[in-house]
PDB file of C-alpha atoms and ligand atoms in Angstrom:
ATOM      1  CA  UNK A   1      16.020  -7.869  -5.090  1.00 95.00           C
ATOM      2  CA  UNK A   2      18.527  -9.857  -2.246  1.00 96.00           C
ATOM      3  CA  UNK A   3      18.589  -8.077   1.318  1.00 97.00           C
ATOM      4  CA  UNK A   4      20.194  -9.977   3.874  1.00 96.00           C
ATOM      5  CA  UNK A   5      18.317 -13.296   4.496  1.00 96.00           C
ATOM      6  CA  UNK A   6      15.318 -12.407   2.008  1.00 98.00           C
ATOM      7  CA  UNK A   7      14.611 -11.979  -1.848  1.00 98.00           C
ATOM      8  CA  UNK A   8      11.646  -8.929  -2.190  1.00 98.00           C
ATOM      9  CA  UNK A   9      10.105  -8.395  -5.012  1.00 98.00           C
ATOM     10  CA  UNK A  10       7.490  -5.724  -6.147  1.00 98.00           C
ATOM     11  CA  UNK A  11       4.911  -6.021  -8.684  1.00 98.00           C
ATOM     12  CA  UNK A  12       1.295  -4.374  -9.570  1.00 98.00           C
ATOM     13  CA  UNK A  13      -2.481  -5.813  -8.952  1.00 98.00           C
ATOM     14  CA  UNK A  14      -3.464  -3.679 -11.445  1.00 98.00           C
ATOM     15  CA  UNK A  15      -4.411  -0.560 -12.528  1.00 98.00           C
ATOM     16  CA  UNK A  16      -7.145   1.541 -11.235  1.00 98.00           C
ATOM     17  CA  UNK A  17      -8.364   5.277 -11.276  1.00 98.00           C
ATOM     18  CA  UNK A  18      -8.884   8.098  -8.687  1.00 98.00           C
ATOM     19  CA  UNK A  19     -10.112  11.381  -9.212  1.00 98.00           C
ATOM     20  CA  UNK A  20      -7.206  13.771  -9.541  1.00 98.00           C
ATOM     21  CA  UNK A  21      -8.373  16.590  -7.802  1.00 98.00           C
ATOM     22  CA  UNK A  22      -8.680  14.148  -4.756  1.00 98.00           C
ATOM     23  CA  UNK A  23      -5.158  12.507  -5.696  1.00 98.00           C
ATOM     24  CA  UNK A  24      -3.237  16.297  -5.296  1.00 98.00           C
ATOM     25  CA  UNK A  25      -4.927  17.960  -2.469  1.00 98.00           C
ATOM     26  CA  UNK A  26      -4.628  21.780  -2.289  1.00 98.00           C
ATOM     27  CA  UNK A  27      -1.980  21.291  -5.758  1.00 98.00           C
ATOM     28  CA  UNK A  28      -3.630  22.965  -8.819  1.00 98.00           C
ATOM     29  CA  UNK A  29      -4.519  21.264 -11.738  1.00 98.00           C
ATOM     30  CA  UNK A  30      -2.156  23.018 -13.384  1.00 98.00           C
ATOM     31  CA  UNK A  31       0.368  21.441 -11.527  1.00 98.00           C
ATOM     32  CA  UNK A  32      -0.246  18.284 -11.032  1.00 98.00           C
ATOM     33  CA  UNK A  33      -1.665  17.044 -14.873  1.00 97.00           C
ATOM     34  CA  UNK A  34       1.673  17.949 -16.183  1.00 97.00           C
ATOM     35  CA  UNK A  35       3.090  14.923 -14.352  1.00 97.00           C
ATOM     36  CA  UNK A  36      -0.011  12.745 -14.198  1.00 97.00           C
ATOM     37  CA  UNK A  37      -2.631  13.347 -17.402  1.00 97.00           C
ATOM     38  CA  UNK A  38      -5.927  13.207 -15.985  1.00 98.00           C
ATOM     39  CA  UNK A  39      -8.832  11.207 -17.798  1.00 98.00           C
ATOM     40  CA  UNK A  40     -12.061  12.394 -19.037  1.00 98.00           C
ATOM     41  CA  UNK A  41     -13.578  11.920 -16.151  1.00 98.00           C
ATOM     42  CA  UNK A  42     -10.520  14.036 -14.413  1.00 98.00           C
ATOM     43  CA  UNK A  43      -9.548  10.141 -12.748  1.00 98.00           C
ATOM     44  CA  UNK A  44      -5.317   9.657 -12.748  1.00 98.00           C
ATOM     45  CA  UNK A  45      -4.248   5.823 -13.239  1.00 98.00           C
ATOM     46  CA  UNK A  46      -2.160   4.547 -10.534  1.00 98.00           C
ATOM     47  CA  UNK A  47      -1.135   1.047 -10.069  1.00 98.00           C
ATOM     48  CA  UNK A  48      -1.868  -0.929  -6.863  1.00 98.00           C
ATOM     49  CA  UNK A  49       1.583  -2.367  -6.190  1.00 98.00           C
ATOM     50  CA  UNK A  50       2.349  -5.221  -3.937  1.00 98.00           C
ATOM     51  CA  UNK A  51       5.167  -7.112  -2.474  1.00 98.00           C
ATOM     52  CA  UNK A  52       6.352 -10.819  -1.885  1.00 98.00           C
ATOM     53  CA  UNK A  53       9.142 -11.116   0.604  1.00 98.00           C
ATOM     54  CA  UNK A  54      10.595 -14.770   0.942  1.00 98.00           C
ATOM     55  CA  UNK A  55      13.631 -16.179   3.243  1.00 96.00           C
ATOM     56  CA  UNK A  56      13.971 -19.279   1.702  1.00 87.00           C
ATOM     57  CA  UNK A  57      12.854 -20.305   5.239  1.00 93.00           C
ATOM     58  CA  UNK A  58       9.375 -21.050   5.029  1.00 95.00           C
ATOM     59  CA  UNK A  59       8.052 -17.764   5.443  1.00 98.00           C
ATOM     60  CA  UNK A  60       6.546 -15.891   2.402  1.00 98.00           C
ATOM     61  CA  UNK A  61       5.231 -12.778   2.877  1.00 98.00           C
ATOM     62  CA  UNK A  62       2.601 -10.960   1.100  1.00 98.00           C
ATOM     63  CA  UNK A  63       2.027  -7.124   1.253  1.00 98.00           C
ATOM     64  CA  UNK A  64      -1.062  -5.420   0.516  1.00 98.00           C
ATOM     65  CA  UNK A  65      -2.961  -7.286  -1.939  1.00 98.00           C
ATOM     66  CA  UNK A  66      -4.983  -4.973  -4.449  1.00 98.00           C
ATOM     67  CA  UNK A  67      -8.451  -4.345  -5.262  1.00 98.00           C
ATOM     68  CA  UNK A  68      -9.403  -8.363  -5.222  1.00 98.00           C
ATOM     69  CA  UNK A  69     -12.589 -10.422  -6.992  1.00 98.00           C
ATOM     70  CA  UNK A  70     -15.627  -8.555  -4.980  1.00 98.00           C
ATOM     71  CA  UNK A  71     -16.129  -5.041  -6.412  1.00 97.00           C
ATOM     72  CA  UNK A  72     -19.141  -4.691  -8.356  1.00 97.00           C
ATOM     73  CA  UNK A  73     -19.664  -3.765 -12.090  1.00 97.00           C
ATOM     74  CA  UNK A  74     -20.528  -0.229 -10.772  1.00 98.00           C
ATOM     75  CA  UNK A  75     -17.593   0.006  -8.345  1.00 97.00           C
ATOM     76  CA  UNK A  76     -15.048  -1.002 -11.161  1.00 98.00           C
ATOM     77  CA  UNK A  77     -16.745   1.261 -13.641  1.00 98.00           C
ATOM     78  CA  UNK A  78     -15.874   4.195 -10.875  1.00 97.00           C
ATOM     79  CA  UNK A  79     -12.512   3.145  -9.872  1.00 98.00           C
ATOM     80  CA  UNK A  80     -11.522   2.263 -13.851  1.00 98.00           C
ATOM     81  CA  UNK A  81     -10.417  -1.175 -13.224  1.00 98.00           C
ATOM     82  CA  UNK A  82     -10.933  -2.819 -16.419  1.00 96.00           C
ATOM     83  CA  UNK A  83      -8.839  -6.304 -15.565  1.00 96.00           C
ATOM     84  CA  UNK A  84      -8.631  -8.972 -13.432  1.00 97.00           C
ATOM     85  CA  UNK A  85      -6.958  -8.656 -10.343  1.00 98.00           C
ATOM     86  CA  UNK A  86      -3.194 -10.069 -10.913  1.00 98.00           C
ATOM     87  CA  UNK A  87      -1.953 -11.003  -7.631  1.00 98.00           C
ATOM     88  CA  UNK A  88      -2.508 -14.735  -7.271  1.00 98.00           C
ATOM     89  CA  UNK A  89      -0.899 -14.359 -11.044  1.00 98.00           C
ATOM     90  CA  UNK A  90       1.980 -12.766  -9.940  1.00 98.00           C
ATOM     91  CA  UNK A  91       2.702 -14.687  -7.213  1.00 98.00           C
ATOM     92  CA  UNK A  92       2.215 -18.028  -9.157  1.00 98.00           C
ATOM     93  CA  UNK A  93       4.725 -16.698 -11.535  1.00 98.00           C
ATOM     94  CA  UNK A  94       7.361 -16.536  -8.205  1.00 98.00           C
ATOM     95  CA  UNK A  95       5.876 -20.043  -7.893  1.00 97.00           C
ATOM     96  CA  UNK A  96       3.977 -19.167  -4.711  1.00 98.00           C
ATOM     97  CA  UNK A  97       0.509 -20.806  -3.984  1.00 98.00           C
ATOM     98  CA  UNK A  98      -2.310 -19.076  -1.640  1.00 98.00           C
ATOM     99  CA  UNK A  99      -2.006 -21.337   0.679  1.00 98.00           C
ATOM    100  CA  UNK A 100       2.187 -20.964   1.071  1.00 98.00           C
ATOM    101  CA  UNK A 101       1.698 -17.266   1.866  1.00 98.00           C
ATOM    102  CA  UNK A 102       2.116 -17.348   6.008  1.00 98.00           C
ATOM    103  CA  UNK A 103       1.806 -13.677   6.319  1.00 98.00           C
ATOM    104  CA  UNK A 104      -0.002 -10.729   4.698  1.00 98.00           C
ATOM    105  CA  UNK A 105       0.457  -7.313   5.822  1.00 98.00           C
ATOM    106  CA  UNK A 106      -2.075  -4.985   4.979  1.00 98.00           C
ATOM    107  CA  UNK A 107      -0.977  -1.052   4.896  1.00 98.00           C
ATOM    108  CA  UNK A 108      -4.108   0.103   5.699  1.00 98.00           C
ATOM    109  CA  UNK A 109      -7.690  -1.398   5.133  1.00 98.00           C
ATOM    110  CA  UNK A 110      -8.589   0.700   1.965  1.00 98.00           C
ATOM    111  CA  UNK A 111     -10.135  -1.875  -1.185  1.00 98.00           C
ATOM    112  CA  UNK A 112      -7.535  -0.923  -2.911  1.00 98.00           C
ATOM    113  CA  UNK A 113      -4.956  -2.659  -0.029  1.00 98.00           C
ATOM    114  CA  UNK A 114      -6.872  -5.283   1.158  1.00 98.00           C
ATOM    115  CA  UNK A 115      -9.519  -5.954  -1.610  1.00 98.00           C
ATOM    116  CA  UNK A 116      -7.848  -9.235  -2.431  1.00 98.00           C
ATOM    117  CA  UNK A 117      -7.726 -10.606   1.552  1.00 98.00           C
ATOM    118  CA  UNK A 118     -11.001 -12.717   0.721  1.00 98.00           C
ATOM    119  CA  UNK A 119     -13.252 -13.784  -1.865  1.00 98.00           C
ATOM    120  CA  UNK A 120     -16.510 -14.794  -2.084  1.00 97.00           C
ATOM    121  CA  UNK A 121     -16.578 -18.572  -2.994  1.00 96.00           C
ATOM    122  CA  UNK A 122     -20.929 -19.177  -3.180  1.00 95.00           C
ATOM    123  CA  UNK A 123     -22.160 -17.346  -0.358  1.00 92.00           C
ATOM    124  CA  UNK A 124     -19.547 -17.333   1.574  1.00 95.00           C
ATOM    125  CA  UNK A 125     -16.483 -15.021   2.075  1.00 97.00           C
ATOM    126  CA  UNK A 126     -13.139 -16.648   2.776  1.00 97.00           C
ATOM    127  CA  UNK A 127      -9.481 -15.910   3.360  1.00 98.00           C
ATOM    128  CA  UNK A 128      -7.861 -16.160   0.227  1.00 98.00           C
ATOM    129  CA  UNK A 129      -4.504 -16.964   2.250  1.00 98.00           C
ATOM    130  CA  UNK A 130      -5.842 -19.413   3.843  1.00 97.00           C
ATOM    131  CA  UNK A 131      -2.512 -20.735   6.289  1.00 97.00           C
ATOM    132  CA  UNK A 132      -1.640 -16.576   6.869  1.00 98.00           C
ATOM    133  CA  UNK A 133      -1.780 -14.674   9.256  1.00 98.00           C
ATOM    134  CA  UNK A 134      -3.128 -11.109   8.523  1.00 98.00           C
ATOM    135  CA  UNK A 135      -1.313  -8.238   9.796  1.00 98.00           C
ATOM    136  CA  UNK A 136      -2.382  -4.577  10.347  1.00 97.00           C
ATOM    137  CA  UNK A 137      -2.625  -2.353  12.814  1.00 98.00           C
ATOM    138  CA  UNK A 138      -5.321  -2.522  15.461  1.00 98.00           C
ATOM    139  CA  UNK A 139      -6.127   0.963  15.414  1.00 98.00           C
ATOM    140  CA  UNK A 140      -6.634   0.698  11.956  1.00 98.00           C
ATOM    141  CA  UNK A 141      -8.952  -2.193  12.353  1.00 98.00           C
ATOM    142  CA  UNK A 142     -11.460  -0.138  14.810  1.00 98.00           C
ATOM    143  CA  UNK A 143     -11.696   2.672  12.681  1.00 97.00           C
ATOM    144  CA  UNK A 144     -12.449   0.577   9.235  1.00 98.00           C
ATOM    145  CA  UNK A 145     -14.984  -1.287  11.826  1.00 97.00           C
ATOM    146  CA  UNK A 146     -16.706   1.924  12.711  1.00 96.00           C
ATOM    147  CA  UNK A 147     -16.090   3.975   9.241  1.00 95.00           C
ATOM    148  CA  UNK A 148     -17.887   7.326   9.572  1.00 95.00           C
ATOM    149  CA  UNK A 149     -19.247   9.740   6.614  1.00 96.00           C
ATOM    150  CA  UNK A 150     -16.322  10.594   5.250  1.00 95.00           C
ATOM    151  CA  UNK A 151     -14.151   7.325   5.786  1.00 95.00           C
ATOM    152  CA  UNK A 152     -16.961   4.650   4.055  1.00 94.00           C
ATOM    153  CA  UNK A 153     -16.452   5.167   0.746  1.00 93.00           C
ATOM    154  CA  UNK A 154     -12.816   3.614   1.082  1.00 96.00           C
ATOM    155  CA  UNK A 155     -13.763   0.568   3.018  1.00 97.00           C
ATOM    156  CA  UNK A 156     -15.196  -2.547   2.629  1.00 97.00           C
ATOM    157  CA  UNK A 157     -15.962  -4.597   5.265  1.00 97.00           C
ATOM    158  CA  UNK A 158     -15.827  -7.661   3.654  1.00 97.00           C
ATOM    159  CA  UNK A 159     -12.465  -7.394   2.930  1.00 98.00           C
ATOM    160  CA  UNK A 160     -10.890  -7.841   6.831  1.00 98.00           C
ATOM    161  CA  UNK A 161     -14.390  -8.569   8.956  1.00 96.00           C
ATOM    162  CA  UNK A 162     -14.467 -11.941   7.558  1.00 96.00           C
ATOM    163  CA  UNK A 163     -10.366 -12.511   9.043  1.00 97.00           C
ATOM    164  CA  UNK A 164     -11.874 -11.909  12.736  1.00 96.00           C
ATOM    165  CA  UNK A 165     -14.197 -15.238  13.109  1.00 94.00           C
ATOM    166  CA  UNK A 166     -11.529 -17.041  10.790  1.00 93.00           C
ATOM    167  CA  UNK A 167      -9.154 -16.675  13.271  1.00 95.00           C
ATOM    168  CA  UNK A 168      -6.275 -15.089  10.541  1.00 97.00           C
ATOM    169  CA  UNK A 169      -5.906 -11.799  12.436  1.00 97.00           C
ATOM    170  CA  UNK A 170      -2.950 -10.786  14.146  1.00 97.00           C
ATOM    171  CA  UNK A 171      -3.136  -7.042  15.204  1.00 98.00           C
ATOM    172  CA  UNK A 172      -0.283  -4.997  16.242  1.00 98.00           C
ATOM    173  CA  UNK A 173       0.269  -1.434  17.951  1.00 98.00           C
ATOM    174  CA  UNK A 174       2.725   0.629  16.693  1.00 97.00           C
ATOM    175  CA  UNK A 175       6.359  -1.056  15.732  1.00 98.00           C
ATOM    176  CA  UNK A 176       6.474  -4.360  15.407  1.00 98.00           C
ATOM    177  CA  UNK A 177       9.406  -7.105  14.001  1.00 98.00           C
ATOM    178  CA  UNK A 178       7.288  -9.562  12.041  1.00 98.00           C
ATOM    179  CA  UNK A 179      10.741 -11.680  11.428  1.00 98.00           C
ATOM    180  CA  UNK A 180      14.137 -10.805  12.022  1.00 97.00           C
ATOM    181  CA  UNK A 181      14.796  -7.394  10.101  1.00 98.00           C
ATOM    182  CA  UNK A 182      11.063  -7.308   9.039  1.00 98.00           C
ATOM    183  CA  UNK A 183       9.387  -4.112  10.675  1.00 98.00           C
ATOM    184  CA  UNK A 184       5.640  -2.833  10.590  1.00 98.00           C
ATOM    185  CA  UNK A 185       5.523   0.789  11.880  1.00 98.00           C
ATOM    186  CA  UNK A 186       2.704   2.899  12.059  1.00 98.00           C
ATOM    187  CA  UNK A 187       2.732   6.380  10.374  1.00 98.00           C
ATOM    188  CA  UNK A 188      -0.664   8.555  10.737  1.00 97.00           C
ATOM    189  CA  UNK A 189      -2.083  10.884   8.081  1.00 97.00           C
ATOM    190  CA  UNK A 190      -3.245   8.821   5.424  1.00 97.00           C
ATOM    191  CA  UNK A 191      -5.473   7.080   7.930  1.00 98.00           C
ATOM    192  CA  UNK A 192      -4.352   7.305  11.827  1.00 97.00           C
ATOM    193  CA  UNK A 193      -3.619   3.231  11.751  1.00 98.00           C
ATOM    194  CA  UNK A 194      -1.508   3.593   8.196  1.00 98.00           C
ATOM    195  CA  UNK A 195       1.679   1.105   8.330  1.00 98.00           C
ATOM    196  CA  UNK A 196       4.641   1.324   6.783  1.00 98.00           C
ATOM    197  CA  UNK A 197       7.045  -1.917   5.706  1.00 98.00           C
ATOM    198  CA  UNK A 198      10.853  -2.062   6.201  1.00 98.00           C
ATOM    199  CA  UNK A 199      13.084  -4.352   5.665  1.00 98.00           C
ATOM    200  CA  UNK A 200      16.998  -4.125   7.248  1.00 98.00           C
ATOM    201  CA  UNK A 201      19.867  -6.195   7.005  1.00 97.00           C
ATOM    202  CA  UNK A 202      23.033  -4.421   7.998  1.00 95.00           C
ATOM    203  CA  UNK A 203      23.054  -0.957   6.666  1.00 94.00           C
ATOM    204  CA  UNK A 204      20.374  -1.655   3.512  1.00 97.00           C
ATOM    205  CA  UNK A 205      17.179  -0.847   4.010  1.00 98.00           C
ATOM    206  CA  UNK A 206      14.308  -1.300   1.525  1.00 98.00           C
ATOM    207  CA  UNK A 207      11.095   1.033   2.922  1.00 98.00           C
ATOM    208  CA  UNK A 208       7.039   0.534   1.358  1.00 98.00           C
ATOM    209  CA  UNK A 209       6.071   3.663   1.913  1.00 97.00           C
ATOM    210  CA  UNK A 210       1.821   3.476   2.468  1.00 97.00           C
ATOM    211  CA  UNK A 211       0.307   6.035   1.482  1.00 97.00           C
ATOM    212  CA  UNK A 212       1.501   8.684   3.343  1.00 96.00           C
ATOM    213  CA  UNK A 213       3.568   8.792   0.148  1.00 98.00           C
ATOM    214  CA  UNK A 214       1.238   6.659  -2.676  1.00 98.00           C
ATOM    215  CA  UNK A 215       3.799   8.060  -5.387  1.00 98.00           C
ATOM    216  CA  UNK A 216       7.000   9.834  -6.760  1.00 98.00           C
ATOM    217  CA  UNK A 217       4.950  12.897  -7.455  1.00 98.00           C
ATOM    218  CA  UNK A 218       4.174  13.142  -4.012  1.00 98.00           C
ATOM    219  CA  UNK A 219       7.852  13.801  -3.037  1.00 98.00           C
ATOM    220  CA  UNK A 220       7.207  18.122  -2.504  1.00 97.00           C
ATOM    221  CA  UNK A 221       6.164  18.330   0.840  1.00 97.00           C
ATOM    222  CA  UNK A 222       2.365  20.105   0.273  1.00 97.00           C
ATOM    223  CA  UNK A 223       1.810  17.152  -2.434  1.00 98.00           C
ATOM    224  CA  UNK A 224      -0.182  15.696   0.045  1.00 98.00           C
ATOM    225  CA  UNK A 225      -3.874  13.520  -1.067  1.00 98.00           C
ATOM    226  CA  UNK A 226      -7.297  15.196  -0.028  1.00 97.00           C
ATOM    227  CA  UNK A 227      -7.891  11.940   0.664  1.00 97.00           C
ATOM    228  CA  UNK A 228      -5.994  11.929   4.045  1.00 97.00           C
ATOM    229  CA  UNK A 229      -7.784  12.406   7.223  1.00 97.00           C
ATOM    230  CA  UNK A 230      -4.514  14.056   8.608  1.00 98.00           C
ATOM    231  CA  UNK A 231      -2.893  15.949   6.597  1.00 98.00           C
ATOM    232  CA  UNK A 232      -0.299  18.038   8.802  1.00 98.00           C
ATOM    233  CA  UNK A 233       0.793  14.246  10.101  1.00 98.00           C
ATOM    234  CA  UNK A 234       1.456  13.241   6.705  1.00 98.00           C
ATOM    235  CA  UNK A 235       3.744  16.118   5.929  1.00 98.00           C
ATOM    236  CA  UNK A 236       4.672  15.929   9.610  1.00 98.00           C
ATOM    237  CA  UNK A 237       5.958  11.865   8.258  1.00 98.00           C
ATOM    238  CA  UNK A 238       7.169  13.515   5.189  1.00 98.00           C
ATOM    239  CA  UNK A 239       9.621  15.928   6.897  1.00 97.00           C
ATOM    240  CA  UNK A 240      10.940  13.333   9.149  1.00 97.00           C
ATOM    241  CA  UNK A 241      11.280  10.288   6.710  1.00 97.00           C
ATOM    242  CA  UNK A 242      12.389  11.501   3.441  1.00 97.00           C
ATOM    243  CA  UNK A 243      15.819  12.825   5.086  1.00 97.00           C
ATOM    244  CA  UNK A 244      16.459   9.148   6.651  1.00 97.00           C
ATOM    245  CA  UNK A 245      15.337   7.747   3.453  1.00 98.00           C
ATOM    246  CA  UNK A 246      17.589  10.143   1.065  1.00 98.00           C
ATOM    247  CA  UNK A 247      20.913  10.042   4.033  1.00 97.00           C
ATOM    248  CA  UNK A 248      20.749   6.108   4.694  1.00 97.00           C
ATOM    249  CA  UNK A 249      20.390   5.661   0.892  1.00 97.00           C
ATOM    250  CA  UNK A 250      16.831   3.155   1.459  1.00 98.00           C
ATOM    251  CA  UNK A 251      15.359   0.926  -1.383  1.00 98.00           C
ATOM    252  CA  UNK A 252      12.234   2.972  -1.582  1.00 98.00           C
ATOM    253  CA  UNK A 253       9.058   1.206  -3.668  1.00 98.00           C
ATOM    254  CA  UNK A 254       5.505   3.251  -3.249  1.00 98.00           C
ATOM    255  CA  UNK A 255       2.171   1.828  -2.955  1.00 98.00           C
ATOM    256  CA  UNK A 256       0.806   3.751  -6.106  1.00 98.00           C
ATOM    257  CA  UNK A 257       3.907   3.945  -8.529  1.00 98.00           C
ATOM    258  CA  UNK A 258       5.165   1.628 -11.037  1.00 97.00           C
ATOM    259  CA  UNK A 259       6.613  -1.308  -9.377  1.00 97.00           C
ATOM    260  CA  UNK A 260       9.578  -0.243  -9.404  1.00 97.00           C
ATOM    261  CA  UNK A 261      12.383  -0.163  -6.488  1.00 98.00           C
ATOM    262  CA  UNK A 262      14.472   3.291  -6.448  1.00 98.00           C
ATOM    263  CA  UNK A 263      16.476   6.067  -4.112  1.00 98.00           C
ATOM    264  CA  UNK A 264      14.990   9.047  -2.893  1.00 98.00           C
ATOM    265  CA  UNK A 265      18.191  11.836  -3.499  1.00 97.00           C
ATOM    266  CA  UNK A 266      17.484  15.477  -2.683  1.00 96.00           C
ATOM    267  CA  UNK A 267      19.113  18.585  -4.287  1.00 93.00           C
ATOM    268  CA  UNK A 268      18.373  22.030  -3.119  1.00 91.00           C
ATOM    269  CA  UNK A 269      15.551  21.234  -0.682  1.00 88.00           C
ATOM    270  CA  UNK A 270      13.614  19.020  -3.899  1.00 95.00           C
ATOM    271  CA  UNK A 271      13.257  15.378  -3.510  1.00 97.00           C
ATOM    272  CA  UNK A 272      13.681  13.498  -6.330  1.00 97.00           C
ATOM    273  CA  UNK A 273      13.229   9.525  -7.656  1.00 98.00           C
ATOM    274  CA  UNK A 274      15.676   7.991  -9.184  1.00 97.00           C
ATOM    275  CA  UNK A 275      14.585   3.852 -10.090  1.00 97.00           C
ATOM    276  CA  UNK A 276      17.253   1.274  -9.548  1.00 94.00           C
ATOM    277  CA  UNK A 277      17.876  -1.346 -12.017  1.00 85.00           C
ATOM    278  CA  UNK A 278      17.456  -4.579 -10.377  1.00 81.00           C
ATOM    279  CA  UNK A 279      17.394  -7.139 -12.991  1.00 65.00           C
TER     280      UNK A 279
HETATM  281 ZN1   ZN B 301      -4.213   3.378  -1.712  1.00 55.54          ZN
END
């Protein structure tokens, strides 16, 4: 879709599968496997979405790029990715080569966002973009440096460490304009160095959420992930940004959803998803 100077588009890595329990926090079962059907192995599918943003400029800008080439046959087996990774695909398809991408903004450093960063080409990892730039948030990059007990199992330090002696990171603190109208801005409760993506020309706004809010069925304020380390400061993220979102009318595309852009309306104190048709 067109906003102001850039063309974004949103499109899935992949599928891959988390276990549902984990997915829906304090939610019951119940609950939550009437809107997402869990497995056998009680694991809900989600897609790893990404986006391209372009200004016809030069710049070409990648967000989060999916679980990438490096997971072992074990690790796929537990995270129930049974394809390829699609992203250089994808962005072939837009007719966008790795080495055209100037910019790729990581969400957060979880495999599932930043898997596809590097590869492993012999013994060696490299940047798979090799002429970007690699955007996240500082904070974010200490803590997946020095991942505790309860953080490790989320990230891989191949994935980013490898960006540090190539010379492709670019770490930011808090808000920052990438290009004109192109913001990073940090939301804790997924992780405390999370990042959202907005984009604003005049009054339209299209908002990547993170995962503070990975899906549409984590619109009800308690529908919040086990998985984040801050809970409270997601729904604290929830309560403030859904009402902008829903009032200013923002293009809203989630990390974990189909690729699909669409308004957040609310009725009666529910939030709701409604997907926009873009062509
Ligand atoms: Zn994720």
């Amino acid at each position: 879709m067109r906003i102001g100077r850039y063309e974004v588009d949103i499109f899935s890595d992949g599928i891959f599968r988390l276990d549902g329990g984990s997915m829906f926090g304090i939610v019951p079962k119940v609950l939550w496997e009437r809107v997402k059907p869990a497995d056998e192995r009680n694991r809900v599918a989600m897609d790893m979405s990404c986006l391209l943003i372009r200004d016809g400029a030069g710049h070409a800008v990648v967000v989060e790029t999916g679980a990438g080439t490096k997971l072992t046959a074990k690790q796929r087996d537990i995270f129930g990715i049974d394809q390829p990774p699609a992203l250089l695909d994808e962005l072939g398809r837009r007719g966008v080569r790795p080495d055209e991408v100037t910019l790729v903004v990581n969400t957060h450093l979880h495999f599932d966002h930043a898997g596809g960063n590097t590869y492993r080409d012999g013994e060696r990892l490299v940047a798979t973009f090799p002429r970007a730039a690699y955007v996240f948030q500082r904070l974010e990059w200490q803590d997946a440096l020095t991942a505790n007990e309860r953080t490790r199992g989320s990230y891989f330090d191949d994935d980013y460490h490898p960006l540090e002696s190539a010379g492709r990171l670019e770490l930011v603190e808090g808000d920052a304009e990438l290009l004109p109208g192109l913001w990073v801005e940090r939301v804790s409760g997924h992780t405390r160095g999370t990042q959202t993506v907005r984009v604003t020309a005049g009054a339209d706004t299209v908002f990547f959420t993170s995962d503070f809010l990975p899906d549409r069925h984590h619109l009800p304020l308690p529908w919040i992930p086990a998985f984040d380390l801050y809970p409270l400061e997601t729904l604290d993220a929830k309560r403030s940004l859904l009402p902008r979102a829903a009032e200013e009318k923002w293009t809203v595309a989630f990390t974990h959803d189909v690729p699909r852009f669409g308004r957040v309306t609310v009725a009666d104190g529910r939030y709701r998803f409604e997907e926009i048709d873009t062509g």
